[in-house]
Tab-separated table of C-alpha atoms and ligand atoms in Angstrom:
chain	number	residue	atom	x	y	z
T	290	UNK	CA	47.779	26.382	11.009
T	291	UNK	CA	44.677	28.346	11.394
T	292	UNK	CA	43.151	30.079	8.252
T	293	UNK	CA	41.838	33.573	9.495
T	294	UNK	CA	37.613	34.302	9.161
T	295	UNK	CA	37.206	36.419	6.113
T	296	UNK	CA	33.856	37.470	6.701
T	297	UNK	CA	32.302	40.316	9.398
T	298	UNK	CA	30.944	38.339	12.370
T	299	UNK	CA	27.512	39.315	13.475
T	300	UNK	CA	27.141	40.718	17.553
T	301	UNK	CA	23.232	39.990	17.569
T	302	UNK	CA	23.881	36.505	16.454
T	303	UNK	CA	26.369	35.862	19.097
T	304	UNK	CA	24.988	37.633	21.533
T	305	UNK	CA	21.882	35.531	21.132
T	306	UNK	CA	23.485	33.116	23.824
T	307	UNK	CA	24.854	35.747	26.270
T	308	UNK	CA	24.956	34.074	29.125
T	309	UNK	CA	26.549	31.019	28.016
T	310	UNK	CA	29.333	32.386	26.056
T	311	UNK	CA	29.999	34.753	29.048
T	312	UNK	CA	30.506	31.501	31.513
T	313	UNK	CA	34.231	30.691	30.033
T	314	UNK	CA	35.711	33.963	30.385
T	315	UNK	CA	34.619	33.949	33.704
T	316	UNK	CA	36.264	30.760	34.650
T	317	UNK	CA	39.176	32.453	32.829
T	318	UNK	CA	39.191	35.478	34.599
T	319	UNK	CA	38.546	33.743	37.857
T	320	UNK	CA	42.629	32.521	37.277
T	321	UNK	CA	44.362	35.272	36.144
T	322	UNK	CA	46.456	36.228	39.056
T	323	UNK	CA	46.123	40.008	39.249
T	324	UNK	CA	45.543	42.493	41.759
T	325	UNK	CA	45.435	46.243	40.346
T	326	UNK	CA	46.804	45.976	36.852
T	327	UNK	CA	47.536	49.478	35.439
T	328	UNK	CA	46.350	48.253	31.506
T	329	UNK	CA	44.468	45.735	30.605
T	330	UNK	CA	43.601	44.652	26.249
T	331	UNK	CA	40.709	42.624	25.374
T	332	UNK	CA	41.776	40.923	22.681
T	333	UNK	CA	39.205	39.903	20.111
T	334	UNK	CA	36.695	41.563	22.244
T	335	UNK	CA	33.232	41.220	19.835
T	336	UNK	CA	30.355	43.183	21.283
T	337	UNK	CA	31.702	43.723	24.399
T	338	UNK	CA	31.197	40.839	26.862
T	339	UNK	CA	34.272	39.734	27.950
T	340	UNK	CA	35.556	43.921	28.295
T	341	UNK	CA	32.446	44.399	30.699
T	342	UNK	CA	33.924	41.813	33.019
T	343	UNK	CA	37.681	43.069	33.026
T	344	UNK	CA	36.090	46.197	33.852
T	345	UNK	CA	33.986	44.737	36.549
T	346	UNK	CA	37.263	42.720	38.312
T	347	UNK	CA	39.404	45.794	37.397
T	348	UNK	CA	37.337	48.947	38.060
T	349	UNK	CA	40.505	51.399	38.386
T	350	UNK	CA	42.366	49.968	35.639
T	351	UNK	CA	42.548	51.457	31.920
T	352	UNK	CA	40.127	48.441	29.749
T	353	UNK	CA	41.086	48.552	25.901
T	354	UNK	CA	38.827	46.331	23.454
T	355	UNK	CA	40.607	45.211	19.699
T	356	UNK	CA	38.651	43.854	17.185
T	357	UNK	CA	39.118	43.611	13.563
T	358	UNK	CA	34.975	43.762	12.858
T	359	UNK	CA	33.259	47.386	12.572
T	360	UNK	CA	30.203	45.344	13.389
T	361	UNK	CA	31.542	43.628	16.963
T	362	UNK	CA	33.164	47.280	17.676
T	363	UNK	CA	30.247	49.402	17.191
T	364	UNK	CA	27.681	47.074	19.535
T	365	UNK	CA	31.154	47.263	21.843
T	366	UNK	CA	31.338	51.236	21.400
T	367	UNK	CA	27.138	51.304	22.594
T	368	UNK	CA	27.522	48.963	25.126
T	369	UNK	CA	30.304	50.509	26.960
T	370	UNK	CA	30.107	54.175	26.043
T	371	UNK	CA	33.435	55.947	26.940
T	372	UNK	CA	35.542	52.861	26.667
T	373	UNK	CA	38.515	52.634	23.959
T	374	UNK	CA	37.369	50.063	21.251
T	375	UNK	CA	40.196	49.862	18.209
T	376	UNK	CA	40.270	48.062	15.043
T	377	UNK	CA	43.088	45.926	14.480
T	378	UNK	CA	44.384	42.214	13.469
T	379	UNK	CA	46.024	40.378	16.314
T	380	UNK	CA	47.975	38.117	13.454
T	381	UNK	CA	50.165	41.516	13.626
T	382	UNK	CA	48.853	43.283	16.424
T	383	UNK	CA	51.448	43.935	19.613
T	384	UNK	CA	50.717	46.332	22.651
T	385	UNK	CA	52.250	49.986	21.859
T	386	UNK	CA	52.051	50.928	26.043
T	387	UNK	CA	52.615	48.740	28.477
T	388	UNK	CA	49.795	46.407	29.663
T	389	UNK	CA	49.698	44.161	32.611
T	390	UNK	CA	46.972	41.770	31.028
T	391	UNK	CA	46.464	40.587	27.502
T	392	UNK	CA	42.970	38.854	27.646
T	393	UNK	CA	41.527	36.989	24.693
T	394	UNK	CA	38.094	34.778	25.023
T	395	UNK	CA	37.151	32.692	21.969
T	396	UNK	CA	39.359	34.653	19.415
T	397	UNK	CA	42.859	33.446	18.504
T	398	UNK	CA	41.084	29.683	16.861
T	399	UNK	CA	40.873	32.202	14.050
T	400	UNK	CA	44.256	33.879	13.779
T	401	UNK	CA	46.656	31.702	11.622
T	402	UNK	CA	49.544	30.648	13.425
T	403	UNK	CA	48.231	31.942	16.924
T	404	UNK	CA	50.699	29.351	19.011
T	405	UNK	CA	53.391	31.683	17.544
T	406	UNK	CA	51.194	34.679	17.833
T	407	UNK	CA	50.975	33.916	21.635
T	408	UNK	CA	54.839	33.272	22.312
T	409	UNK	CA	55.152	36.934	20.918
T	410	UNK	CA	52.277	38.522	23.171
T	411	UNK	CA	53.948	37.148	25.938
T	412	UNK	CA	57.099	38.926	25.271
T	413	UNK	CA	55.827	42.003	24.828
T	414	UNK	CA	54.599	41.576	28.610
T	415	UNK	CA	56.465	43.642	31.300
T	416	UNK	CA	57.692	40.763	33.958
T	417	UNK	CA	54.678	39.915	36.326
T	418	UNK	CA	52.252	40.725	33.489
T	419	UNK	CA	49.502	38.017	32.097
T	420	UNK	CA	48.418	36.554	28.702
T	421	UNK	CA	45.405	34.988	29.409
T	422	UNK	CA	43.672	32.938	26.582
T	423	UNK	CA	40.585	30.340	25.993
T	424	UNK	CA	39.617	29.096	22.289
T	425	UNK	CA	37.266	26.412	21.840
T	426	UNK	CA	38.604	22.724	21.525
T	427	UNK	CA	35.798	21.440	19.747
T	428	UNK	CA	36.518	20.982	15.998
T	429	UNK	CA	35.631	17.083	16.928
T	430	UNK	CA	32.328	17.327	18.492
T	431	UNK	CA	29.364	16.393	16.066
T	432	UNK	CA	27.938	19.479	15.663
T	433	UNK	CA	31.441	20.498	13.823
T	434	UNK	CA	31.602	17.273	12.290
T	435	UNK	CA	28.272	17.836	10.949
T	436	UNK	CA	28.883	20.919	9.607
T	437	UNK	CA	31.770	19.500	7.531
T	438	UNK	CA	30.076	16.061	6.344
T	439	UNK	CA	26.836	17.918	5.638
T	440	UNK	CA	29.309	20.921	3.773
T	441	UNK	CA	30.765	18.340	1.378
T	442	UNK	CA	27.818	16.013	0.723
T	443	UNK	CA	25.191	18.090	-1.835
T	444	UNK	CA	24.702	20.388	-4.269
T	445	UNK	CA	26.518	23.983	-1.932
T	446	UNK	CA	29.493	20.950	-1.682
T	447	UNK	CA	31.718	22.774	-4.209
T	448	UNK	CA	30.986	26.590	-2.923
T	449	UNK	CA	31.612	25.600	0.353
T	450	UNK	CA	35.106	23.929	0.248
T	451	UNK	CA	36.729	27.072	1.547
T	452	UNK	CA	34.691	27.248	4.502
T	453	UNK	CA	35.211	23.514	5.188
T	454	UNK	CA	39.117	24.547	5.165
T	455	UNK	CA	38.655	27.409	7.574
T	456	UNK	CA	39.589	25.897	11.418
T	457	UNK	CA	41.825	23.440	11.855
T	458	UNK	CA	41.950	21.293	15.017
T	459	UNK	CA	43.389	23.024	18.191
T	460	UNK	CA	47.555	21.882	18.801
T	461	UNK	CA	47.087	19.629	22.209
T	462	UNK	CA	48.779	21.320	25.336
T	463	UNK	CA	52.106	19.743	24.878
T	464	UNK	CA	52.374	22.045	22.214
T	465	UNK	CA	51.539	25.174	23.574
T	466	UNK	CA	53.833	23.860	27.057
T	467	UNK	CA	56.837	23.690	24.666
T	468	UNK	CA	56.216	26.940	23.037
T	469	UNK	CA	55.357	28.965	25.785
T	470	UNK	CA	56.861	27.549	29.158
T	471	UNK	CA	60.344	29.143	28.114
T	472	UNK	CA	59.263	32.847	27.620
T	473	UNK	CA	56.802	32.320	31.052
T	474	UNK	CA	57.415	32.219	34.913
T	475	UNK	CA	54.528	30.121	34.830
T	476	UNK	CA	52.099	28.788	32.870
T	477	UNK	CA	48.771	26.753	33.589
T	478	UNK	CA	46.966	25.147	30.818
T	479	UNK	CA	43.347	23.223	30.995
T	480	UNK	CA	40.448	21.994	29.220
T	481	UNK	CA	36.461	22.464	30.913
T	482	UNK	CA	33.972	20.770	29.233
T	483	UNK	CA	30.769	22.840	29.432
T	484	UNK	CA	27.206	20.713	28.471
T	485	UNK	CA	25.447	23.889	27.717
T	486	UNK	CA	21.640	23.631	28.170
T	487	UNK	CA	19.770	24.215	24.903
T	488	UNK	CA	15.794	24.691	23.912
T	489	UNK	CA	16.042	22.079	20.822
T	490	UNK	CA	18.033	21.270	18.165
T	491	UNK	CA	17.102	24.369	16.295
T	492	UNK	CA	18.544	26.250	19.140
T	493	UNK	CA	22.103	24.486	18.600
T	494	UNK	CA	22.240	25.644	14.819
T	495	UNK	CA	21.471	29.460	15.869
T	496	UNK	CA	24.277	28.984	18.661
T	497	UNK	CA	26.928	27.997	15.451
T	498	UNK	CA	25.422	30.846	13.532
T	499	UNK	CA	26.457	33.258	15.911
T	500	UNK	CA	30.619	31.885	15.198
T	501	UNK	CA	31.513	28.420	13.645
T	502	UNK	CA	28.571	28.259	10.763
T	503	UNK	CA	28.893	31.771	9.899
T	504	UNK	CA	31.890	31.198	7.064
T	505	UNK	CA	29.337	28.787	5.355
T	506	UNK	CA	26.671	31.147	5.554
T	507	UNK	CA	28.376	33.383	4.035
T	508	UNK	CA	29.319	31.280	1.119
T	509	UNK	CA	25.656	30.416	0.031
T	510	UNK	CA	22.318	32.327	-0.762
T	511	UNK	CA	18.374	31.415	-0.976
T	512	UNK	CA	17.367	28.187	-1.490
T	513	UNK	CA	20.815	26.123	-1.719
T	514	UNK	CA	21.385	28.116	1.633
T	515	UNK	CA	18.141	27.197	2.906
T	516	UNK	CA	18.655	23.602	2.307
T	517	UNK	CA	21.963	23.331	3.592
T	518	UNK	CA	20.403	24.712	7.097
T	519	UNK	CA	17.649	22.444	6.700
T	520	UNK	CA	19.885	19.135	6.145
T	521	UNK	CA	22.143	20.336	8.643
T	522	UNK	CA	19.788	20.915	11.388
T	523	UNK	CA	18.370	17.589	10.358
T	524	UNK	CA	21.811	15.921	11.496
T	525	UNK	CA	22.270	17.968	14.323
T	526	UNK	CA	18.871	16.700	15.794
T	527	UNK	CA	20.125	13.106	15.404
T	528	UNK	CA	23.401	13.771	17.008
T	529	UNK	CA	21.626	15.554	20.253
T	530	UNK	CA	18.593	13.921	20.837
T	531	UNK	CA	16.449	15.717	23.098
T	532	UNK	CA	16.791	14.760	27.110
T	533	UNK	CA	13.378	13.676	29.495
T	534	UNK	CA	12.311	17.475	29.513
T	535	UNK	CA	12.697	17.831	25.430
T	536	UNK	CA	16.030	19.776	26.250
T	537	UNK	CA	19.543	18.956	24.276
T	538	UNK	CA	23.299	18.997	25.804
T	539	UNK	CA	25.718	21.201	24.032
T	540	UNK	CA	28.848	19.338	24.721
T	541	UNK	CA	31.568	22.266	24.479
T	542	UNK	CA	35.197	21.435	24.942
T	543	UNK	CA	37.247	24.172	25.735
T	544	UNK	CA	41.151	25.053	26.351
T	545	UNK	CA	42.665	27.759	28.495
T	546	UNK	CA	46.197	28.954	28.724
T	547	UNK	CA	47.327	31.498	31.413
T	548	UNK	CA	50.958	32.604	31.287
T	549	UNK	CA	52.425	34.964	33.884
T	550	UNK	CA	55.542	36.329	32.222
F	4	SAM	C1	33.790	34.564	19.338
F	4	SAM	S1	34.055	36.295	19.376
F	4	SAM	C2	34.609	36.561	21.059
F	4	SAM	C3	34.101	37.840	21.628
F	4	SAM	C4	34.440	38.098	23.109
F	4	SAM	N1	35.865	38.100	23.368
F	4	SAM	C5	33.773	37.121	24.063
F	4	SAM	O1	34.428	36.702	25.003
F	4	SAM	O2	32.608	36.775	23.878
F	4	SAM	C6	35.548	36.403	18.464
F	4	SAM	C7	35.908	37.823	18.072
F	4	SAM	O3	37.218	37.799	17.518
F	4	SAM	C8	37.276	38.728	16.449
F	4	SAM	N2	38.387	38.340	15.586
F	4	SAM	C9	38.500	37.250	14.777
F	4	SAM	N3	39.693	37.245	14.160
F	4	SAM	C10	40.360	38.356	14.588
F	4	SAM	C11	41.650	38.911	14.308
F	4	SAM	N4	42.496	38.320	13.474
F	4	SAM	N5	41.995	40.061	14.931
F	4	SAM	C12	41.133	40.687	15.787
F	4	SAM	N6	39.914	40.187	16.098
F	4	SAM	C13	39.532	39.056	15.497
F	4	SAM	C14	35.904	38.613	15.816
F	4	SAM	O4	35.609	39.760	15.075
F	4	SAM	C15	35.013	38.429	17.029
F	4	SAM	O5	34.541	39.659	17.515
């Protein structure tokens, strides 16, 4: 079960690497098959990224952004003026109108329980309407690894067991099939596996401080926080050693679900 993120995520962080983090709600988008939906929610939609490309594909439909961080919905609010951005927890959260598309990039790895959580979004879809869903499958790469071994091997070991607890692995898509094929017409699940281009190692730590890094973060100040960075970007630069041109691969799993109700 997923432990939800207790602290306020920063947009300038994650917005940092725009372009990349943009690239898998494309490829999600680019599968949900929908004409001229009415309503369409972003769920989880941070500064306002993945609601600027529903708006794009669906220019006459009504675009709703949730989030459940004043920071994500403000940058949202400025970036999209005269959008509706709400506050609110998906753990609980279920459409009051009737929407067409429930879209959520990079969000529900954080709400606990979110295989049940998406078997009851999917009900509350009108028949023909779309739950449409990618979270990042990569709780075994190094750079997560890292964070852990690194996390429970020095002196912040102790004030960051909480934030070593915080994301559990992903359930594999048999899971999700079993859970979700009998409330869907259909329902297509994959995995992409970006290698995101990166400047240096340095650059891979300021990627995880914009989402996966941030709960340790959090948990530490000045100099023990300082060396935890330092001996984790130390490890990170061993685990991605730079390529002929003094770039490093980001090796980013990823899972998408689309269920058409
Ligand atoms: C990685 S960002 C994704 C932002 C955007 N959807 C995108 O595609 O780039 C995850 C967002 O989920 C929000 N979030 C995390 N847990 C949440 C919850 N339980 N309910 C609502 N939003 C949540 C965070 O505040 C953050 O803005």
């Amino acid at each position: 079960m997923m432990r939800q993120m207790a602290d306020d995520w920063s947009a300038r962080q994650y917005l940092k690497f725009e372009d990349e983090r943009t690239r898998p709600p494309r490829d999600l988008l680019a599968q949900v098959p929908l004409d001229r939906p009415a309503r369409v929610v972003d769920l989880g939609c941070g500064p306002g990224n993945s609601t600027e490309l529903l708006i794009e594909r669906f220019p006459q439909a009504e675009v709703v952004g949730i989030d459940s961080s004043p920071d994500m919905l403000r940058q949202a609010r400025e970036r999209l003026p005269g959008r509706t951005f709400l506050e609110g927890d998906l753990s609980t959260w279920l459409p009051q109108e009737r929407t067409d598309l429930l879209f959520g990039n990079a969000v529900f790895q954080w709400v606990p329980d979110h295989p049940a959580v998406l078997g009851r979004l999917i009900e509350a879809l009108p028949a023909g309407g779309v739950l449409a869903v990618q979270m990042p499958d990569n709780t075994e790469e190094p750079a997560l690894a890292l964070m852990r071994d690194v996390g429970s091997d020095g002196p912040w070991a102790s004030r960051l067991a909480k934030a070593n607890a915080a994301r559990d692995d992903l359930p594999r898509p048999e899971t999700y099939y079993d859970l979700l094929r009998p409330l869907a017409a259909h329902l297509d699940i994959w995995h992409t596996v970006y290698n995101h281009v990166m400047a240096s190692p340095q650059a891979v730590v300021e990627w995880f401080k914009g989402s996966a890094l941030r709960p340790f973060l959090s948990a530490l100040e000045g100099d023990t926080r300082n060396g935890f960075v330092n001996a984790y970007t130390a490890a990170i630069a061993k685990a991605y050693p730079a390529r002929h041109d003094g770039k490093v691969l980001l090796r980013f799993p990823r899972l998408f679900i689309v269920a058409v109700k």
